């Protein structure tokens, strides 16, 4: 069947600059460029281009420019080009449209409508270059009160995990990302004194040496879960939902299930790895409590147990139930969270912004007097250090970063993660493509990003006259809304600018 889909990107090659080195031919994992030796010419099949910019980035003479294709449909307020193409694509395949990365719709980004405070006159600001600034964060349940006897603390402290910066690397499974990418996350987390999350794809044996810096997931597919997996990690996270695809399970295509991925997931090589939509042993808060305590039992009550949900309409009530069920950490993932593969219709239409879910959860737990019983981790589209510090002021203990971390490694948000052909080697399983990602260079880039954001967070804290991140947590007096409606200010629990 002839495809009616027009190319999305146009390839412009400056023939005067092109030296026929064929770097683009070798680097494009989507097969766009081909060398014609009869004519000594490089030709491009634009319809295969996904706009990943790998060729333009690596072209030694800067001969290539990849642009959005200039073709134009007749303007129609109801039918955008994206909608037309999606109908045509389905008419050709009869299949659900699968995509990677997070929701790219122009919904309101609340971080951009929140402004931070700064000290003036009465509460002097602090210079973080001259005075200590405490960003250490302890994750896990805190006791309801502290009891001292003869000057000594006798309260039994629930297990805590200390991180040096409130920035953690999000859950990304081996299989969805390459071995090299997961190694980079583990090395970076160790160097930074923070955590990374294995996602639901198991945990390669040779990465278990990073255990103090690793959160392992127990998800609906239970891939790779055994006592060693649970006990070697710092935190165990029960994954109920994911911001990019709330309410549905996961699907790692058989092509990405190599021998190593299969061994790690404990499934046969080459078979699709299907994570069921629900956890089949959880149909109520009581069921969740049983799994939380089963995991606590299996880890000798030495590890905080986290429960991760997607940000949905009644997230606050669900979070309250999760805390009462025994969760030591609540992780909430908003609808801008990334994914290796999700139906586009789910990614773009289900869930709510993480900012609103976070504010509602923190407020509800405080109102019910149980905020101390769980830390809150929040995920879903953090783009800079200002987003992070605003999240802390809205009530987060720490944030998960995923997309930003991938961008630091080279990702250009081309949304092709599900194809296994990531030209940057990040989400590829083909060894030829995956080895493009040098784990040590990727580690350096991740460490640099988090260090830079951490320094910026210290600057912003100092400007507010605060020398400890603890003092900002949930302190919404340091936030003001701008350009927001009354109901939005109410959900966020902040005043309008000037008030
Ligand atoms: S490398 Fe990426 S941007 Fe370049 S032609 Fe191939 S798909 Fe397009
Ligand atoms: S990880 Fe790779 S395939 Fe996925 S969006 Fe980024 S560059 Fe594209």
XYZ file of C-alpha atoms and ligand atoms in Angstrom:
515
model
C 0.000 0.000 0.000
C 1.412 3.371 -0.963
C 1.936 5.493 2.120
C 0.131 8.838 2.168
C 2.318 10.096 5.004
C 4.431 13.090 4.098
C 7.975 13.396 5.445
C 8.149 15.225 8.771
C 11.674 16.522 8.287
C 13.643 17.907 5.384
C 17.356 17.212 4.894
C 19.388 20.127 3.492
C 22.923 19.219 2.397
C 25.378 21.900 1.321
C 27.177 20.131 -1.516
C 30.091 22.573 -1.383
C 30.763 21.643 2.224
C 30.116 17.880 1.932
C 33.403 15.929 1.701
C 31.690 12.521 1.144
C 33.103 11.200 4.410
C 29.890 9.133 4.868
C 29.654 9.883 8.582
C 25.935 10.575 8.098
C 25.474 7.247 6.277
C 27.044 5.348 9.159
C 25.456 7.379 11.964
C 21.821 7.455 10.843
C 20.231 4.396 12.414
C 17.023 5.126 10.500
C 18.693 4.570 7.126
C 18.080 8.042 5.697
C 21.423 8.656 3.974
C 22.999 6.456 1.304
C 26.139 6.952 -0.780
C 25.855 6.533 -4.527
C 29.419 5.743 -5.693
C 28.548 5.971 -9.384
C 27.589 9.626 -9.037
C 29.780 10.264 -5.970
C 26.733 11.668 -4.233
C 24.988 11.220 -0.911
C 21.222 10.908 -1.257
C 18.657 11.230 1.502
C 15.333 9.476 1.992
C 13.593 12.235 3.917
C 10.506 10.200 4.722
C 12.596 8.048 7.096
C 14.060 11.006 9.000
C 12.894 11.389 12.604
C 14.766 14.611 13.306
C 17.185 13.152 15.855
C 19.938 15.522 14.646
C 22.641 12.873 15.038
C 23.941 13.374 11.496
C 23.918 17.170 11.681
C 25.694 17.080 15.056
C 28.467 14.774 13.872
C 28.932 16.043 10.310
C 32.564 17.265 10.411
C 31.993 20.134 7.968
C 28.550 21.281 9.106
C 27.139 20.427 5.693
C 23.808 19.142 7.010
C 20.771 20.995 8.302
C 17.672 19.058 9.394
C 14.530 21.177 9.509
C 10.824 20.570 9.945
C 9.467 19.849 6.507
C 8.039 23.002 4.962
C 5.035 21.320 3.335
C 1.783 22.839 4.521
C -1.758 21.571 4.747
C -4.674 23.953 4.325
C -5.161 25.507 7.792
C -8.082 24.003 9.700
C -8.911 24.906 13.283
C -10.271 21.424 13.985
C -7.822 19.290 12.055
C -4.182 19.918 12.795
C -1.467 18.341 10.656
C -0.699 15.953 13.506
C -4.301 14.741 13.578
C -4.411 14.219 9.823
C -1.195 12.230 9.883
C -2.367 10.124 12.805
C -5.553 9.135 10.958
C -3.547 8.289 7.836
C -1.023 6.277 9.870
C -3.778 4.213 11.480
C -5.465 3.710 8.116
C -2.212 2.187 6.862
C -1.315 0.044 9.888
C -4.534 -0.687 11.778
C -2.422 -0.389 14.916
C -2.257 1.744 18.027
C 0.241 4.573 17.508
C 3.155 4.001 19.859
C 5.590 6.744 20.781
C 8.405 7.503 23.193
C 9.132 10.359 25.655
C 6.556 12.500 27.456
C 3.450 14.485 26.614
C 4.426 17.283 24.221
C 1.081 19.087 24.193
C 1.057 22.801 25.071
C -0.737 22.339 28.400
C 0.006 24.883 31.100
C 3.371 24.360 32.769
C 2.672 25.545 36.298
C 6.359 25.923 37.148
C 6.373 28.853 34.704
C 3.502 30.492 36.599
C 5.153 30.324 40.010
C 7.619 32.966 41.179
C 10.134 32.610 43.992
C 10.715 35.010 46.848
C 13.970 36.792 47.756
C 15.136 38.414 50.972
C 15.238 42.189 51.202
C 16.255 44.234 54.274
C 14.647 42.362 57.143
C 15.749 38.812 56.435
C 19.208 39.028 54.912
C 20.132 36.751 52.068
C 22.954 34.224 52.462
C 25.979 33.868 50.228
C 26.342 30.139 49.488
C 29.981 30.629 48.494
C 30.829 31.828 51.994
C 28.412 30.036 54.259
C 27.396 26.371 54.490
C 24.248 25.410 52.647
C 22.592 22.128 53.581
C 20.980 20.153 50.786
C 21.197 16.727 52.424
C 17.866 14.988 52.381
C 16.717 11.927 54.303
C 14.177 9.767 52.526
C 11.833 7.538 54.471
C 9.276 7.630 57.249
C 9.994 10.000 60.157
C 8.771 9.145 63.669
C 5.696 10.923 65.066
C 7.889 12.317 67.855
C 11.314 11.942 69.426
C 11.766 10.480 72.938
C 14.981 11.083 74.875
C 16.147 9.355 78.036
C 19.172 10.559 79.981
C 19.999 12.809 77.080
C 19.956 9.937 74.601
C 17.498 9.394 71.785
C 15.556 6.184 72.427
C 12.990 6.468 69.628
C 13.244 3.641 67.117
C 14.136 5.383 63.855
C 12.566 3.921 60.718
C 15.100 3.237 57.941
C 16.294 6.383 56.164
C 18.354 6.883 53.039
C 20.500 10.001 52.891
C 21.120 11.797 49.609
C 23.473 14.743 49.112
C 21.234 16.582 46.663
C 17.450 16.395 46.243
C 17.832 15.208 42.643
C 17.435 11.505 41.781
C 17.560 9.765 38.414
C 14.175 8.407 37.322
C 13.186 4.812 36.739
C 14.490 3.599 33.384
C 14.714 -0.111 32.818
C 17.550 -2.081 31.284
C 15.986 -3.119 28.018
C 14.231 0.197 27.555
C 17.648 1.882 27.894
C 20.981 0.385 26.949
C 23.454 -1.279 29.301
C 25.770 1.676 28.767
C 23.080 4.182 29.730
C 22.146 2.306 32.893
C 25.818 2.038 33.855
C 26.161 5.810 33.420
C 23.198 6.424 35.732
C 24.665 4.157 38.414
C 28.125 5.690 38.201
C 26.711 9.217 38.294
C 24.434 8.459 41.254
C 27.390 7.037 43.166
C 29.624 10.012 42.418
C 26.910 12.513 43.351
C 25.819 10.691 46.513
C 22.297 10.346 45.200
C 20.112 7.565 43.774
C 19.062 6.124 40.458
C 16.151 3.798 39.792
C 16.453 0.515 37.887
C 12.906 0.713 36.579
C 11.055 -2.543 36.249
C 13.481 -4.468 34.063
C 15.562 -6.194 36.726
C 19.094 -5.285 37.727
C 22.186 -6.686 35.949
C 24.358 -8.639 38.409
C 27.466 -6.588 37.672
C 25.631 -3.384 38.689
C 24.847 -4.637 42.189
C 28.040 -3.051 43.478
C 26.178 0.284 43.222
C 23.476 -0.939 45.634
C 23.745 1.969 48.103
C 22.775 4.323 45.287
C 20.024 2.274 43.693
C 16.254 2.068 44.002
C 14.872 -1.197 42.614
C 11.343 -1.567 41.351
C 8.827 -4.260 42.030
C 6.351 -3.758 39.208
C 3.465 -5.731 37.766
C 5.717 -7.961 35.627
C 7.977 -8.748 38.652
C 10.925 -8.898 36.238
C 14.141 -9.901 37.972
C 12.701 -9.703 41.491
C 14.336 -12.074 43.968
C 15.665 -11.720 47.542
C 19.124 -10.584 46.403
C 17.584 -7.928 44.129
C 15.581 -6.549 47.029
C 18.295 -6.724 49.671
C 21.162 -5.242 47.672
C 19.281 -2.003 46.967
C 18.874 1.121 49.113
C 15.124 1.469 48.520
C 12.464 -0.827 47.067
C 9.759 0.845 45.015
C 6.398 -0.703 44.181
C 5.397 0.642 40.796
C 1.660 1.062 40.455
C 1.632 3.633 37.688
C 3.726 5.819 35.418
C 3.006 9.414 34.443
C 3.410 8.838 30.705
C 0.892 6.000 30.606
C -1.380 5.909 33.653
C -3.618 2.891 33.860
C -1.818 0.683 31.376
C 1.081 -1.732 31.548
C 4.358 -1.888 29.665
C 5.528 -3.605 26.522
C 9.176 -4.175 25.672
C 9.215 -5.618 22.149
C 10.980 -8.964 21.670
C 13.605 -7.331 19.405
C 14.923 -5.450 22.436
C 15.000 -8.590 24.614
C 18.581 -9.655 23.945
C 20.249 -12.525 25.823
C 21.520 -10.130 28.506
C 18.161 -8.357 28.872
C 16.419 -11.744 29.025
C 18.760 -13.003 31.763
C 18.251 -9.821 33.787
C 14.467 -9.941 33.444
C 14.351 -13.730 33.958
C 12.346 -14.266 30.755
C 13.125 -16.120 27.485
C 15.278 -14.293 24.936
C 13.417 -12.605 22.087
C 9.980 -12.716 23.721
C 7.951 -9.579 24.324
C 8.250 -8.462 27.954
C 4.681 -7.578 28.936
C 3.942 -5.813 32.207
C 0.273 -6.248 33.106
C -1.755 -3.059 33.598
C -2.527 -3.798 37.268
C -0.445 -5.519 39.904
C -2.477 -8.710 39.934
C -2.259 -9.025 43.722
C -3.402 -5.447 44.409
C -7.067 -4.547 44.181
C -7.359 -2.451 47.367
C -5.331 -0.435 49.856
C -5.321 -3.534 52.089
C -3.728 -5.562 49.264
C -1.146 -2.819 48.788
C -0.401 -2.942 52.497
C 0.194 -6.689 52.284
C 2.755 -6.225 49.496
C 4.458 -3.335 51.334
C 4.828 -5.467 54.461
C 5.886 -8.528 52.458
C 8.731 -6.422 51.025
C 9.599 -5.021 54.455
C 9.691 -8.568 55.783
C 11.851 -9.717 52.871
C 14.307 -6.882 53.553
C 14.328 -7.301 57.341
C 12.623 -3.909 57.859
C 15.915 -2.251 56.889
C 14.790 -0.420 53.749
C 12.223 2.278 53.051
C 9.464 1.030 50.764
C 8.318 3.496 48.134
C 5.062 3.324 46.180
C 4.939 5.077 42.822
C 1.720 6.240 41.194
C 0.860 8.318 38.164
C -0.600 11.752 38.869
C -4.326 11.257 38.380
C -7.477 13.097 39.440
C -7.747 11.708 42.969
C -4.017 11.357 43.646
C -4.251 13.003 47.081
C -6.781 10.518 48.425
C -4.818 7.613 46.966
C -1.589 8.909 48.517
C -3.260 9.164 51.899
C -4.279 5.522 51.630
C -0.765 4.550 50.534
C 0.781 6.189 53.598
C -1.736 4.479 55.876
C -0.896 1.191 54.120
C 2.706 1.570 55.268
C 4.496 3.291 52.358
C 7.587 5.155 53.570
C 7.900 7.125 50.347
C 5.246 8.336 47.921
C 6.464 8.820 44.356
C 4.123 10.715 42.055
C 4.785 10.952 38.334
C 3.030 13.661 36.315
C 1.784 13.511 32.750
C 4.907 15.063 31.277
C 6.986 12.129 32.485
C 8.866 10.287 29.769
C 8.565 6.711 28.623
C 10.311 4.246 26.352
C 7.024 3.361 24.670
C 3.392 4.326 25.198
C 0.245 4.613 23.111
C 0.231 8.239 21.965
C -3.446 8.643 22.823
C -2.769 7.651 26.451
C 0.389 9.713 26.756
C -1.292 12.859 25.499
C -4.683 12.625 27.207
C -4.460 10.783 30.522
C -3.250 12.105 33.864
C -2.711 15.558 35.331
C 0.246 17.926 35.747
C 2.629 16.881 38.462
C 2.551 20.360 40.056
C -1.146 20.091 40.907
C -0.878 16.499 42.144
C 2.119 17.332 44.341
C 0.430 20.342 45.944
C -2.767 18.367 46.581
C -0.904 15.382 48.083
C 1.311 17.469 50.375
C -1.672 19.515 51.570
C -3.789 16.424 52.245
C -1.080 14.583 54.177
C -0.425 17.695 56.285
C -4.136 18.200 56.958
C -4.427 14.584 58.068
C -1.348 14.877 60.296
C 0.557 12.102 58.482
C 2.998 14.086 56.341
C 5.920 12.915 58.493
C 5.132 9.282 57.750
C 6.283 9.415 54.133
C 8.698 11.360 51.980
C 7.357 12.652 48.680
C 9.298 12.114 45.459
C 7.947 13.877 42.426
C 8.622 13.232 38.755
C 7.371 14.420 35.416
C 9.157 16.979 33.311
C 11.705 18.874 35.405
C 13.566 21.105 32.986
C 15.766 23.255 35.207
C 16.788 23.954 38.797
C 14.010 26.534 39.246
C 11.377 23.846 38.580
C 13.041 21.718 41.243
C 13.193 24.366 43.936
C 9.550 25.279 43.268
C 8.657 21.592 43.699
C 10.431 21.535 47.070
C 8.484 24.640 48.133
C 5.277 22.890 47.046
C 6.087 19.970 49.324
C 8.475 17.553 47.581
C 11.364 15.991 49.477
C 13.261 15.299 46.262
C 12.626 15.057 42.539
C 13.189 12.396 39.938
C 14.725 13.641 36.671
C 14.468 11.486 33.556
C 14.101 13.422 30.320
C 16.595 16.104 31.383
C 19.110 13.385 32.247
C 18.663 11.788 28.825
C 19.103 15.177 27.162
C 22.343 15.597 29.107
C 23.500 12.313 27.542
C 22.637 13.445 24.017
C 18.898 12.791 23.566
C 17.110 15.210 21.237
C 13.536 14.152 22.125
C 12.952 12.554 18.733
C 10.394 10.210 20.403
C 11.736 7.062 18.729
C 12.782 5.203 21.900
C 10.262 2.440 21.191
C 11.932 1.605 17.865
C 15.172 0.437 19.511
C 17.093 2.542 16.964
C 18.047 5.502 19.177
C 20.834 7.106 17.178
C 22.454 8.311 20.399
C 22.725 4.775 21.772
C 20.632 5.619 24.839
C 17.580 3.459 24.231
C 19.138 1.063 21.708
C 19.808 -2.630 22.321
C 21.605 -3.287 19.021
C 25.233 -3.518 20.232
C 26.500 -1.590 17.191
C 24.267 1.383 18.032
C 24.343 1.066 21.833
C 28.119 1.322 22.010
C 27.909 4.872 20.654
C 27.132 5.900 24.206
C 30.398 6.000 26.134
C 29.288 5.349 29.733
C 32.145 7.359 31.240
C 31.440 10.423 29.119
C 27.713 10.047 29.815
C 28.488 9.811 33.544
C 30.508 13.024 33.348
C 27.661 14.828 31.608
C 25.102 13.614 34.168
C 27.323 14.600 37.087
C 27.938 18.037 35.558
C 24.216 18.637 35.046
C 23.262 17.696 38.605
C 26.206 19.630 40.079
C 25.217 22.745 38.121
C 21.575 22.469 39.206
C 22.627 21.838 42.806
C 24.744 24.996 42.793
C 21.850 26.960 41.330
C 19.532 25.606 44.016
C 21.999 26.836 46.650
C 22.045 30.273 45.000
C 18.255 30.472 45.023
C 18.029 29.258 48.627
C 20.618 31.832 49.672
C 18.625 34.531 47.922
C 15.614 33.563 50.000
C 17.677 33.774 53.194
C 17.438 30.018 53.755
C 20.474 27.837 54.447
C 18.802 24.437 54.462
C 16.536 22.771 51.939
C 14.617 21.369 54.914
C 13.389 24.887 55.725
C 11.937 25.346 52.251
C 10.064 22.054 52.046
C 6.346 22.758 51.754
C 6.923 26.441 52.571
C 4.546 27.913 50.010
C 4.956 31.396 51.423
C 8.050 31.524 49.245
C 5.911 31.075 46.128
C 3.534 33.420 44.357
C 1.380 32.616 41.338
C 1.211 34.715 38.212
C -1.329 34.470 35.394
C -3.303 31.772 37.213
C -6.997 31.500 37.919
C -8.442 31.414 41.425
C -9.030 27.658 41.381
C -5.442 27.008 40.296
C -4.040 29.198 43.084
C -6.265 27.331 45.503
C -5.073 23.876 44.420
C -1.451 25.044 44.500
C -2.002 26.690 47.901
C -0.210 29.883 46.910
C -1.171 33.563 46.817
C -1.102 35.625 43.664
C 1.912 37.829 42.937
C 1.639 41.140 44.814
C -0.490 39.670 47.600
S 20.563 10.880 11.698
Fe 18.581 11.518 12.505
S 18.314 13.624 11.737
Fe 19.939 12.685 10.513
S 18.852 11.859 8.754
Fe 18.987 10.178 10.244
S 17.050 10.348 11.390
Fe 17.296 12.270 10.276
S 16.383 8.500 23.940
Fe 17.088 8.373 21.794
S 15.274 7.617 20.653
Fe 14.536 8.337 22.650
S 13.911 10.468 22.303
Fe 16.040 10.511 23.017
S 17.307 10.542 21.151
Fe 15.234 9.878 20.540
